[in-house]
XYZ file of C-alpha atoms in Angstrom:
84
model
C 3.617 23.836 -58.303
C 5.533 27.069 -57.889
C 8.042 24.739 -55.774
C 8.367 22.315 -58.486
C 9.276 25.306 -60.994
C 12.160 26.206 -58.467
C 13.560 23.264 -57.844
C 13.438 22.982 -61.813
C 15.258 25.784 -62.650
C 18.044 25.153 -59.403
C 18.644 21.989 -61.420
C 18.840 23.528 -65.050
C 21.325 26.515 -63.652
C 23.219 23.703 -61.800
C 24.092 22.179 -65.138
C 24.640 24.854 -66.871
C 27.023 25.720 -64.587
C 28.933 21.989 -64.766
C 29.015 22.319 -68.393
C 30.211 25.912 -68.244
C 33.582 24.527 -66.143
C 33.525 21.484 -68.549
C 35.397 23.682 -70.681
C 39.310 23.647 -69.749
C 39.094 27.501 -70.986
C 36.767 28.124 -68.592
C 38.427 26.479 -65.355
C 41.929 27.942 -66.364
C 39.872 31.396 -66.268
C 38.381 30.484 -62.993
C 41.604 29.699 -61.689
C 43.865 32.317 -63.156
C 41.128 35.313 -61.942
C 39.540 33.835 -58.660
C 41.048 30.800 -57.339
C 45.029 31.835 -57.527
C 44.541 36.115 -55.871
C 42.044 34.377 -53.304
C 44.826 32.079 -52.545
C 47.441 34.721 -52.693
C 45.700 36.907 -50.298
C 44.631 34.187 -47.851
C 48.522 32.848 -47.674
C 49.800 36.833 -47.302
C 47.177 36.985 -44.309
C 47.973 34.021 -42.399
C 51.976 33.932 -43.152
C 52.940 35.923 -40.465
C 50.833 33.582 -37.671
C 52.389 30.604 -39.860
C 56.017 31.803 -38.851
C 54.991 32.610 -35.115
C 53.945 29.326 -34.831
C 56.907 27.364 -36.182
C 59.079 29.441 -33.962
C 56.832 28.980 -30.813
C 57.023 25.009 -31.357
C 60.756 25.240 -32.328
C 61.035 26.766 -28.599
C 59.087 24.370 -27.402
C 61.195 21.436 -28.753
C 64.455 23.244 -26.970
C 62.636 24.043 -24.014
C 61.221 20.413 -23.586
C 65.105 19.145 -24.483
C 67.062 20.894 -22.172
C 64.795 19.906 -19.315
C 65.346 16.361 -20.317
C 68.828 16.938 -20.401
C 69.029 19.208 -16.820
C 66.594 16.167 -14.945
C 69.210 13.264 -16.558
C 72.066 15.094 -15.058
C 70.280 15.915 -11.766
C 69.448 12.445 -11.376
C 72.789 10.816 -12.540
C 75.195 12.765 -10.213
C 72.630 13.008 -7.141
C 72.991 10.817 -4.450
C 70.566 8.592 -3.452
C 68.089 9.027 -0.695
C 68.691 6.551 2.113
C 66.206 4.782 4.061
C 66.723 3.820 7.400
């Protein structure tokens, strides 16, 4: 029974809180004091690792493009291994 009582009240604070955040008052609360510095603080944390990635895949890119371009020249003005 004492199972039955908690599972009860889970349910009735459950909906209390769905009808709490019902209210567009409510959410824009929620949003302006938790949601939006959460957010803020998360994004000023993982900006810098943000940037060091772009650049490290920007290198890549170049890296992966000049290569291309050194192997097409290599093989357009190298001569041609001859078989006997």
């Amino acid at each position: 029974m004492n199972e039955d009582k908690k599972k009860e009240l889970l349910q009735k604070m459950i909906h209390n809180v769905l009808l709490l955040f019902n209210n567009d008052e409510s959410r824009k609360y929620v949003q302006i004091y938790l949601i939006d510095p959460l957010l803020n603080h998360v994004l000023e944390r993982i900006f810098p690792y943000i940037v060091l990635t772009s650049i490290l895949f920007i290198l890549l890119i170049l890296v992966t493009i000049v290569t291309c371009i050194f192997i097409y020249y290599h093989l357009k003005y190298s001569t041609p291994i001859q078989t006997l």
